[in-house]
Short mmCIF file of C-alpha atoms and ligand atoms in Angstrom, two decimals:
data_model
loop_
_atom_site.label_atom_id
_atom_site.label_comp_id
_atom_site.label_asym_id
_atom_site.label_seq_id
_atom_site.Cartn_x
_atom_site.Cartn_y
_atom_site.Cartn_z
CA UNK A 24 206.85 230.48 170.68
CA UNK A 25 208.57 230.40 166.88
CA UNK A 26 207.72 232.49 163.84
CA UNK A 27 206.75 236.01 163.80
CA UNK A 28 203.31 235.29 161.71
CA UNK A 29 200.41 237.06 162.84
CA UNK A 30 198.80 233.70 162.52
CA UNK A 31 198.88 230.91 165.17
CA UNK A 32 196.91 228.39 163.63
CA UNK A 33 195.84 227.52 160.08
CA UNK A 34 193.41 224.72 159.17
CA UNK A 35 194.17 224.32 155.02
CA UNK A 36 191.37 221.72 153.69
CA UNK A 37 190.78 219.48 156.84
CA UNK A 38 188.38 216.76 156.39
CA UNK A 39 187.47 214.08 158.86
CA UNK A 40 185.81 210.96 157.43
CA UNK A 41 184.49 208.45 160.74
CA UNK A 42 186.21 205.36 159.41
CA UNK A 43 183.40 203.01 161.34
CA UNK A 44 180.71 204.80 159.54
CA UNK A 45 182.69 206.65 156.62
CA UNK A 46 180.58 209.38 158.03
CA UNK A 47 182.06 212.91 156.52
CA UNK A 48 181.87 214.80 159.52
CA UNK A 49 183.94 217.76 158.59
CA UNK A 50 184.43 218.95 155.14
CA UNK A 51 186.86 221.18 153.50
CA UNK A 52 187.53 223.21 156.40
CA UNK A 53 189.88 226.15 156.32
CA UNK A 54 190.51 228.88 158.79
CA UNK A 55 193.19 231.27 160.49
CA UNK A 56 193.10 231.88 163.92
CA UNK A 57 195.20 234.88 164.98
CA UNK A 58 197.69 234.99 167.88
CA UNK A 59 195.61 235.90 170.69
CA UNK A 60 192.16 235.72 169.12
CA UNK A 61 189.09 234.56 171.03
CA UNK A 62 187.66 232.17 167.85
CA UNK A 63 184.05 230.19 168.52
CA UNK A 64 183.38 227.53 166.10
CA UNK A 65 179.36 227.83 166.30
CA UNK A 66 176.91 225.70 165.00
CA UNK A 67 173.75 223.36 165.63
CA UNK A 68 174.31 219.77 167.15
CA UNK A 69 176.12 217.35 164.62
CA UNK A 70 177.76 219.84 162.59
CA UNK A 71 181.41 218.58 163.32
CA UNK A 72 182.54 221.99 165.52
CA UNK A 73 183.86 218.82 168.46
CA UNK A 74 184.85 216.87 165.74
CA UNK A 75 187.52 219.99 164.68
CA UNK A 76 188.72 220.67 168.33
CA UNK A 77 189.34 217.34 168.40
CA UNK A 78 191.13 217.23 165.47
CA UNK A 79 193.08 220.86 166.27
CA UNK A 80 193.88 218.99 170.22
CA UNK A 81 195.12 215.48 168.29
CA UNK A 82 192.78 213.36 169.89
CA UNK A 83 191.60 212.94 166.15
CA UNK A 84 193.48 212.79 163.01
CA UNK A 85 192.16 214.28 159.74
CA UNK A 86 191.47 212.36 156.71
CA UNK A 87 192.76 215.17 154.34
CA UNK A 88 194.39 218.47 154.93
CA UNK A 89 196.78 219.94 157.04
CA UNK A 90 197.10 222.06 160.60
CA UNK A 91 199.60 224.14 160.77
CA UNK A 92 200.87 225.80 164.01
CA UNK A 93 203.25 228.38 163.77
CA UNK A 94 203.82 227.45 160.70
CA UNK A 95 204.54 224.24 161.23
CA UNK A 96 202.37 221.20 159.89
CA UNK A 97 201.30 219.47 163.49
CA UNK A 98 198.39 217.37 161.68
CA UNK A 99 200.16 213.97 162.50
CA UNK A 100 201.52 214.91 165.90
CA UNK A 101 199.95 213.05 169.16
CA UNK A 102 198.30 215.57 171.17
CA UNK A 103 200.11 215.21 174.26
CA UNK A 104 203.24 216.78 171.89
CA UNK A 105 201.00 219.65 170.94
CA UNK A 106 201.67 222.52 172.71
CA UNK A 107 197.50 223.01 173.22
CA UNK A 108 195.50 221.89 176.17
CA UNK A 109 191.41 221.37 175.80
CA UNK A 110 188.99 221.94 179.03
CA UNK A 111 185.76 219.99 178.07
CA UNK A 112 182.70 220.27 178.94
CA UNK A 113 182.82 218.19 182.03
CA UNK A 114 185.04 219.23 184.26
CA UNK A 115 187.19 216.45 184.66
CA UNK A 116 188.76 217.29 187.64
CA UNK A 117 189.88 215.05 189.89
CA UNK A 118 187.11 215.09 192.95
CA UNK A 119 189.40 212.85 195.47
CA UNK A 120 192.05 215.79 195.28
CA UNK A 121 191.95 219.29 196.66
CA UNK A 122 192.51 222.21 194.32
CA UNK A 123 196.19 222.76 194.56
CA UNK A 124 196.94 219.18 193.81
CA UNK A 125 194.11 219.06 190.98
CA UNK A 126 196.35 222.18 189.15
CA UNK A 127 199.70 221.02 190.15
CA UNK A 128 199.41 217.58 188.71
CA UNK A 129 200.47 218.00 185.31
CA UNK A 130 203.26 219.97 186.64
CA UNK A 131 204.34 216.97 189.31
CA UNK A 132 204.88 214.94 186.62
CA UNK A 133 207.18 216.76 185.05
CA UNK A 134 209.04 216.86 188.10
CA UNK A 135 209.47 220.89 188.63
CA UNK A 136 210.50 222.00 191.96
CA UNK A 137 208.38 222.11 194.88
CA UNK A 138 208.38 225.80 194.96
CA UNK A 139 208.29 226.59 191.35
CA UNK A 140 205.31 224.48 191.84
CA UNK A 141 203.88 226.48 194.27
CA UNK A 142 204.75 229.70 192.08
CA UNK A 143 202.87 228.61 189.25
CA UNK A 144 200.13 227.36 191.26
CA UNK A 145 199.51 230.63 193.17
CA UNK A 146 199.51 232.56 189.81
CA UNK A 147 197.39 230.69 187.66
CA UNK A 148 194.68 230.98 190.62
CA UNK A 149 195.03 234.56 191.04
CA UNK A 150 194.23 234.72 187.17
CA UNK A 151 191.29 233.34 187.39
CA UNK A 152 190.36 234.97 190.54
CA UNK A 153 190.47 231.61 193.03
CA UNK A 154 193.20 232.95 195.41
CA UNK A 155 193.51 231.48 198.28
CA UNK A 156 191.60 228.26 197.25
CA UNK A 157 194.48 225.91 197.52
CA UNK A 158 193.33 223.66 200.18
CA UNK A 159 189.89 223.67 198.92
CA UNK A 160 188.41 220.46 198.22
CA UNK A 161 186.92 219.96 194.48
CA UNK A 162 183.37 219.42 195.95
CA UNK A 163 182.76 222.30 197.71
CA UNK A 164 183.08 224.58 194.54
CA UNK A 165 180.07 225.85 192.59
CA UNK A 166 179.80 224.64 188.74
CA UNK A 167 181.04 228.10 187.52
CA UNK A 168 184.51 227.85 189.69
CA UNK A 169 185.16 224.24 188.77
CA UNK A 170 185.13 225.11 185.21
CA UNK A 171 187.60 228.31 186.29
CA UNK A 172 189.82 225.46 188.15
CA UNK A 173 190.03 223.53 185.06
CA UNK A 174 190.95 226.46 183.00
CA UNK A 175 193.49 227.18 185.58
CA UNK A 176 194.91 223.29 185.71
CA UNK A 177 194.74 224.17 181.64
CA UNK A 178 197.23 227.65 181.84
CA UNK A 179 199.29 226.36 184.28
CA UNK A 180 201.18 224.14 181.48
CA UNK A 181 201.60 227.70 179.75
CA UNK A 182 199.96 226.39 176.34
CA UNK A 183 199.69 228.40 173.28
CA UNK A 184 196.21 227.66 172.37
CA UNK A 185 193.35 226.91 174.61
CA UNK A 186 190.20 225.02 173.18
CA UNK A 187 187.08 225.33 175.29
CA UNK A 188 184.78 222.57 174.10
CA UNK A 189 181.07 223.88 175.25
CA UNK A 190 182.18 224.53 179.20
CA UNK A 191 179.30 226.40 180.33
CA UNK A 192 177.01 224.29 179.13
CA UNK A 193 176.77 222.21 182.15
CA UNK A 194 175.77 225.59 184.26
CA UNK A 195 172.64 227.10 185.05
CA UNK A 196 171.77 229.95 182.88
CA UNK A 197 173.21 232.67 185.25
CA UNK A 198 176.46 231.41 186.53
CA UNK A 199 176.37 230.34 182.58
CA UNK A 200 176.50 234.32 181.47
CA UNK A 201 178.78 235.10 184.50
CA UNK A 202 180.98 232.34 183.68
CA UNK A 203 181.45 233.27 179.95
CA UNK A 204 182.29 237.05 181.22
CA UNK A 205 185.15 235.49 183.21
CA UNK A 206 186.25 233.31 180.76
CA UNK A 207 186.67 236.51 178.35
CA UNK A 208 188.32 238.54 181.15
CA UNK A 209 191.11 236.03 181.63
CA UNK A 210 191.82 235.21 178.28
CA UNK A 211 192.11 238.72 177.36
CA UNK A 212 194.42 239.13 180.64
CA UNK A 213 196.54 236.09 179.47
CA UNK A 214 196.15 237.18 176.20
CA UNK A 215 195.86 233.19 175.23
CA UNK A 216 194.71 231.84 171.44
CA UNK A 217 191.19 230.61 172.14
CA UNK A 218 188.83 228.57 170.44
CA UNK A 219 185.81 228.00 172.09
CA UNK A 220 182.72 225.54 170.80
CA UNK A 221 179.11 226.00 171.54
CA UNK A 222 175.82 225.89 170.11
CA UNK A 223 174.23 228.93 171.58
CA UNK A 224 174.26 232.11 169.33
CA UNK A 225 174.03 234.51 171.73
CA UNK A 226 177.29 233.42 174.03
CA UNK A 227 178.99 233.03 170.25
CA UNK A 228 178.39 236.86 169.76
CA UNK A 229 179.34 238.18 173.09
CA UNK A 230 182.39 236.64 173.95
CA UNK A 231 184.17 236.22 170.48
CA UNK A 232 186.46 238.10 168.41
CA UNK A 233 185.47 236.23 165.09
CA UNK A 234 182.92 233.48 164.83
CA UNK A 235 183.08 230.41 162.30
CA UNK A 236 179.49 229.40 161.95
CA UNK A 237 179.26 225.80 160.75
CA UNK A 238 176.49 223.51 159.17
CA UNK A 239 177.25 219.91 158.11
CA UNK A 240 180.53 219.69 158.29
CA UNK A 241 181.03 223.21 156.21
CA UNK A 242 181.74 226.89 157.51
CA UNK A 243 179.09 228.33 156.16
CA UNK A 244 180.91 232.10 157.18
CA UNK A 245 183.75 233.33 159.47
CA UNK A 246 183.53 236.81 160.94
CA UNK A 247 183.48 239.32 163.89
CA UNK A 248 179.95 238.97 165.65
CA UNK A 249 178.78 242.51 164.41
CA UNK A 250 179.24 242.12 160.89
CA UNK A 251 178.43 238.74 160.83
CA UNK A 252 174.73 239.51 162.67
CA UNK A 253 174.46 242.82 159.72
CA UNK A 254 176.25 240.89 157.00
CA UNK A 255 174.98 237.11 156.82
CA UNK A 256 176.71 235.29 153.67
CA UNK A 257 173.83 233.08 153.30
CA UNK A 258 170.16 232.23 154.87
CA UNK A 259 171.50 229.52 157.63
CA UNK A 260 173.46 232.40 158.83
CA UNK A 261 171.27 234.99 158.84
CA UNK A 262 168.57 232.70 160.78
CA UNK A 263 170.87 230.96 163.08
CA UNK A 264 171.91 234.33 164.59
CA UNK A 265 169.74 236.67 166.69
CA UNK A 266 166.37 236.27 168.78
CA UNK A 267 163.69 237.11 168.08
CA UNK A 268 164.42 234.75 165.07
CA UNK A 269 165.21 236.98 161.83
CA UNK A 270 161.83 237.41 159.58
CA UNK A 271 161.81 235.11 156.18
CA UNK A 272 159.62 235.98 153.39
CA UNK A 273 158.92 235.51 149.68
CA UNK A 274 159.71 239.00 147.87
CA UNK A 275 159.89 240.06 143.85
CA UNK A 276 161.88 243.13 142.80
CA UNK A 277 160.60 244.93 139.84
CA UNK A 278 162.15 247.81 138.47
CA UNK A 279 164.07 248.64 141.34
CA UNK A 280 160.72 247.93 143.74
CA UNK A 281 161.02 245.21 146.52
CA UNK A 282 158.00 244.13 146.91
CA UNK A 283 155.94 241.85 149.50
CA UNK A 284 152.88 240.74 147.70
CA UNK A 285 151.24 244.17 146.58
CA UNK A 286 153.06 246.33 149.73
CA UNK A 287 156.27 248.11 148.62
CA UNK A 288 159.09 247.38 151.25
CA UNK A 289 161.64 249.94 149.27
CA UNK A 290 162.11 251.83 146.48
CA UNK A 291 165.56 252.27 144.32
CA UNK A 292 166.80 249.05 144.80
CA UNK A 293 169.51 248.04 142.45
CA UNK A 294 169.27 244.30 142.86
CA UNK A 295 168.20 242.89 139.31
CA UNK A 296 164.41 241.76 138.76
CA UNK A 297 163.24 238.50 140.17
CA UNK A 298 162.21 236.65 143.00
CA UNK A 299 164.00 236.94 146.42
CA UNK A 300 164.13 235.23 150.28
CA UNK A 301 164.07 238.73 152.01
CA UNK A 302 165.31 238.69 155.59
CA UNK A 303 164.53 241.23 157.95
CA UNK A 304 165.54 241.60 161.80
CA UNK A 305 162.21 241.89 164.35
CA UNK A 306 164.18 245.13 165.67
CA UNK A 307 164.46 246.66 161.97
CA UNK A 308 161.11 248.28 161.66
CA UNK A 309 160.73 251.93 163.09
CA UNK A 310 157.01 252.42 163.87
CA UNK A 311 156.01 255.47 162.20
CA UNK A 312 153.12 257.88 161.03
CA UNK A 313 153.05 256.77 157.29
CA UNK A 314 155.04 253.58 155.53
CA UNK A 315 153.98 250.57 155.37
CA UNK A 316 150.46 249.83 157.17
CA UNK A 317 150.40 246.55 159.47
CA UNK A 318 148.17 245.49 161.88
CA UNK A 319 148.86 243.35 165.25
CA UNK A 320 148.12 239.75 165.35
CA UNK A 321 149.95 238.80 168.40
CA UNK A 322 151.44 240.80 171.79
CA UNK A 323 153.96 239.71 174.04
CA UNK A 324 155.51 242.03 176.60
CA UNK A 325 158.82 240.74 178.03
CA UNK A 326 159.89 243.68 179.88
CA UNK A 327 162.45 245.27 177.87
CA UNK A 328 160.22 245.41 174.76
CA UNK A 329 156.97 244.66 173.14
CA UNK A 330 157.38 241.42 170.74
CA UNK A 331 154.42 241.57 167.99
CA UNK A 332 153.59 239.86 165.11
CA UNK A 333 152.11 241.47 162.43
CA UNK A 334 150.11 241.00 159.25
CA UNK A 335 151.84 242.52 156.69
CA UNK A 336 150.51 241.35 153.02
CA UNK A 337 150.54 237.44 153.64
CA UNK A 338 153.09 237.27 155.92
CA UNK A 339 152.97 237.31 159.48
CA UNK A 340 156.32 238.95 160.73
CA UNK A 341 157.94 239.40 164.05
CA UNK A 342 158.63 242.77 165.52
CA UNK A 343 160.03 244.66 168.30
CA UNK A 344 158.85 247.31 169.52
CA UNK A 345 159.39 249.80 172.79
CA UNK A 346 157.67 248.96 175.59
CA UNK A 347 155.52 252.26 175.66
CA UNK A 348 153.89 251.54 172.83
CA UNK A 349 149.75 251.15 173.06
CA UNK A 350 149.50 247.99 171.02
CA UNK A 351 146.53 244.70 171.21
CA UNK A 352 145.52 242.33 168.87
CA UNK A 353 143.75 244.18 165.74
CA UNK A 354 145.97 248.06 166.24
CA UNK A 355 146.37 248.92 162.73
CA UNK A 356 149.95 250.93 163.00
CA UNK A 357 152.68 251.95 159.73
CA UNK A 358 155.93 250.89 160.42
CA UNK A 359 159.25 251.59 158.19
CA UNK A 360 162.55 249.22 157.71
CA UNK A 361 165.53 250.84 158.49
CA UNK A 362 167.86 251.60 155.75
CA UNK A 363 169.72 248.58 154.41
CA UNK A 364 168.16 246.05 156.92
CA UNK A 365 166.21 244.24 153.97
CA UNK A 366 168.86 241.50 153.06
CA UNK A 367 168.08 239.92 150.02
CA UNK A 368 168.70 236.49 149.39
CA UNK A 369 168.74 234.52 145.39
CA UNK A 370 167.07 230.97 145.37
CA UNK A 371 170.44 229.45 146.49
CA UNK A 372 170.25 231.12 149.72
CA UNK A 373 173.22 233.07 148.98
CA UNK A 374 173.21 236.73 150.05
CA UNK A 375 172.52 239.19 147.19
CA UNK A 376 172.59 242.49 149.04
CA UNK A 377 170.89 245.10 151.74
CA UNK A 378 168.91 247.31 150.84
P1 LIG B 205 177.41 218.60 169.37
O1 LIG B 205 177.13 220.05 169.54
O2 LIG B 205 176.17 217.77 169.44
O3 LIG B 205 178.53 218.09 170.20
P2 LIG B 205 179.17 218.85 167.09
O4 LIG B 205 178.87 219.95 166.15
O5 LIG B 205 180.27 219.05 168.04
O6 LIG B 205 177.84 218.42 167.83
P3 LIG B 205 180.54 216.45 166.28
O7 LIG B 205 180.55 215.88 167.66
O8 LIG B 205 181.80 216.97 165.73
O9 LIG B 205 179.42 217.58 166.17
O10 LIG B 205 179.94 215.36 165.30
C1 LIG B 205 179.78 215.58 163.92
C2 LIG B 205 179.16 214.36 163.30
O11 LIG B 205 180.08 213.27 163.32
C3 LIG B 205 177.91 213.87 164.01
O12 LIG B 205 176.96 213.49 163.06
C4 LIG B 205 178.37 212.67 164.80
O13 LIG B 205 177.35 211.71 164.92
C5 LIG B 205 179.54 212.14 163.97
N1 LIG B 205 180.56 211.52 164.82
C6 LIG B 205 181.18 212.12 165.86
N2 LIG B 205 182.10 211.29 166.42
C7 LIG B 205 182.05 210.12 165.71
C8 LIG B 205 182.74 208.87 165.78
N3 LIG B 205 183.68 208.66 166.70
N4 LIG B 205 182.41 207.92 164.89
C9 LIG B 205 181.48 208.16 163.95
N5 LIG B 205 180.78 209.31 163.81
C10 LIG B 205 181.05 210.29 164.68
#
């Protein structure tokens, strides 16, 4: 490892034109991931996150811009010079060899000792809790411990960054959520650069140290998960995080009045007078004796919590709401929004404020 920067790699204006279909499939991309960071590129299907791994791992070249690691521009370098291994999302282990020779492979070639071999081998599996697994064949392992064998076969070659290109998403939704716990728990114990791809919001936020949420080739924001899901820069963001799906309605402000047709959502808001998107999380509302007067239009309980919609001027909104509560179809009920969980968004869909 060179340089003392706190930042391992920098993408400075990367785009990626597909010269077959001069399709822009990444656009003015810049980011900074920090040594040791866990960094998910996040986004919906198309919207170039493989296309950046890709071009990060060198099995793509960029059409403008520049990756730097360490400092030092890699952007033309052939990926098997890059000191970065990827683990797709198919295993891509080899099924004809048992688990010791699938990790030791890479490390064969090289010619290393036997034993150092061995060593390396041995560690790498304890890491990501396989011990003992050598003679194993490939076939006999669930879904959930291939993927931890490839991540293995991936540390053994001691790499400075490791790009996980959507590797759950082969796995049932269980092993999926167990999977992505152990993937956190041994790149925090390796403490390895990361940068992980998938589509699903929810395995973004728990896993991640900063997410780079992407639409059409553009990060739309980049961010730690909890001010991210508080603090959306724009209207993708804010809806492309979070389930229940955030609430989206027509508001106008007047004299420091948000309002929602006739009901006042808050008073003493500074934004200036106009007309808003107003976003507002199902788990915002507080149900309460006076505030804002609703009334039930749909009920689902799920356990946890009661999801409702309500009629609320002409909107119908989702909310959440405890379990306890004695709720059908017609309950008239007030609720309240909690303080600054009315974002407010200008025609643009750029994010004005909270309020
Ligand atoms: P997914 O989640 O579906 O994998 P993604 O966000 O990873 O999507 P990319 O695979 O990076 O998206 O693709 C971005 C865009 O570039 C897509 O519209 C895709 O069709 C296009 N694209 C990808 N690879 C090529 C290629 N080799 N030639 C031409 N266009 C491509």
């Amino acid at each position: 490892m060179s340089g003392k920067s706190e930042n391992i790699i920098e993408l400075k204006h990367i785009s990626k034109v597909y010269s077959d279909n001069g399709f822009k499939a990444v656009d003015d991309f810049n980011l900074e991931v920090k040594r040791g960071e866990f960094v998910t590129f996040l986004g919906p299907s198309g919207c170039g996150k493989t296309t950046t791994l890709r071009m990060i791992a060198g099995f793509e070249l960029p059409t403008d811009g520049q990756i730097l690691l360490n400092g030092e521009d890699i952007s033309q370098l052939p990926a098997n010079k890059r000191p970065i291994n990827t683990v797709f999302q198919r295993y891509a282990l080899f099924p004809h060899m048992n688990i010791y020779e699938n990790i030791a492979f890479g490390l064969k070639l090289k010619k290393l000792p036997k034993e150092e071999i061995r060593k390396k081998v041995k560690h790498v599996l304890d890491m990501v809790d396989l011990e003992g697994f050598e003679d194993r064949k490939i076939s006999t392992l669930s879904g959930g411990q291939q993927q931890r064998i490839a991540i293995a076969r991936a540390l053994v070659k001691k790499p400075e960054v490791l790009l996980l290109d959507e590797p759950l998403s082969n796995l049932d939704a269980k092993l999926r959520v167990e999977t992505r716990e152990e993937i956190r728990r041994i790149q925090q114990e390796v403490g390895i650069t990361t940068i992980f791809v998938t589509h699903d919001q929810e395995e973004a936020m728990s896993i991640s140290d900063r997410i780079a949420v992407m639409e059409k080739g553009v990060v739309q924001q980049f961010e730690v998960p909890q001010k991210m899901y508080l603090n959306p820069g724009n209207l993708f963001v804010a809806q492309f995080l979070g389930t229940p799906q955030i609430n989206i309605f027509d508001v106008t402000v007047k004299g420091g009045k948000i309002m929602c047709g006739d009901v006042v959502l808050r008073e003493g808001c500074k934004a200036a007078d106009g007309n808003y998107k107003a976003g507002v999380r199902p788990e915002a509302f507080n149900v309460s004796e006076n505030g804002i007067l609703v009334k039930a239009t749909h009920v689902r309980m799920t356990g946890r919590e009661l999801q409702l919609r309500v009629a609320l001027a002409k909107e119908e909104l989702r909310v959440l709401v405890h379990s306890d509560m004695q709720v059908s179809v017609g309950t008239e009920f007030c609720v309240t929004i909690r303080d600054n969980q009315i974002i407010l968004f200008d025609q643009t869909g750029k994010t004005v404020g909270k309020y």
